[in-house]
Amino acid sequence: MWRDESVTYQVAHRSPSEIMHLLGNADAVHGVYYFFMHELFSFWDGGLFALRIPSVLAICASAGLVGLIGSRIAGARVGVVAGLVFAVNPEVQMYAQEGRSYAIVCALVALATYFFVRLLEDASKALWVAYTLTALTATWLHEFALLAFAAHGVTVMTLPHPARMRRHWWTSAGIVLLCLLPVVYFSAGQSGQVSWIGNPKLADWFQIAGLAVLAALCLKYPPRDGRYRVLNQMAIPLTIAPTLFLLLGSIVQKMYVDRYVLYSSIGVSLLLGTAFCRGLDRVNALRQGSRRRMYRAGALIASCAIVAALVPPTLELRTPSSRKDNVTAIADTVENVARKGDAVIFAPSRRREWKLSYPRQFSGLNDLALARDPVRSGTLEGTEIPASRIRSRMMSAVRLVVLSDPADQPEDTSAQETVKREVLRTHFAQCSRTRVRGAQITVYARPGRCRLPR
């Protein structure tokens, strides 16, 4: 379990009134997901397995829906290939095993896209209702899912459909946007929560550039088969538009995180599935049997090479090192190094999250800086006392277990965090330091007091 999953776990175990109290201060954008997980844990408190199983099932459903979308438009072969491409995508696999909302959002976008494809054939009222409700649910789980439906709008505007189709889509979009306004209003007031988001990396720009090249090739060499053409016109906006919007928006306000647009993998998979099947069609159309066999062998070898290249990252994703931290290992380390009478300091205070999902390992440790715990304060990590009182409490301690970020992370400059570092530097000696994934656990004591009995 890593820190984001730990947030899900501990918030989902609060009462509905306590969750509402939290959402008034933080994480309003994830409110629907927290209530869903609360109900799941109320029905079955299955620990880490229960935390992750909704994401696993959601990605399985997404892969199936990608296959259905491809099959519906371009035939079973395209559907099977696109579904397999989606399933082996390392990014998709990563969020399939994470207790957060992104996999469920992806599944809902896939379902809405399936309804959208059906609407291109038969714009019945029942399908429009199903499409709108699915879109609304997805955006309430994460508001950036709205970008997927904007991509559908691009398809509606570019395909030769009757004006009635466009009117219905605008009506659906208006309903979704209107119902989303409360979430946008509350989450906008909590924008400080995502201050950790940095500028997009160079790799992110290269990724969107690569996708743009793929899309450009699909447009430059349009397929003769009308089914492939329709699939491209639906998949290209879904592949490009959401990611490009967030990247460009990050120039003004930092907002790009790849998991926010995980659902763009649906479009990528459909494009690659179409490209692969178009290639096979061309090979099968060759008149010379020897050339056809040679190209088929080349396609088989290339496919095997791609699968082999995906094995290492696929295995890596199933290890703790694939996450930013390992809350389980952190808690176990604290239990091993702590002694009776020790106090604990979280530096920075937001790392108190490491404690909340594993309170047993921290039992008996006095949280010196804590003013109000997360539940009573309606926050994710609790609130801390002023810097002067933190200094006083630390000066009264003999041994401290300090949980902090790795050394390469920037230090917080608030008064509370500054005084923690100053007191440790001038009044305590370092006894031991244990580094685990994404954290370091350091034991400090007054000079000569490192070795205390358990």
XYZ file of C-alpha atoms in Angstrom, residues 80-90 265 268-270 272-273:
17
model
C -9.804 -8.436 -30.024
C -6.503 -6.749 -30.910
C -7.525 -3.412 -29.367
C -8.699 -5.114 -26.168
C -5.408 -6.996 -25.871
C -3.373 -3.830 -26.516
C -5.302 -2.081 -23.752
C -4.800 -4.975 -21.324
C -1.007 -5.173 -21.775
C -0.472 -1.407 -21.501
C 1.825 -0.990 -18.442
C -5.479 4.656 -23.362
C -4.621 4.629 -28.184
C -5.613 0.957 -28.058
C -8.274 1.407 -30.732
C -3.147 0.578 -32.603
C -5.669 -2.220 -33.068
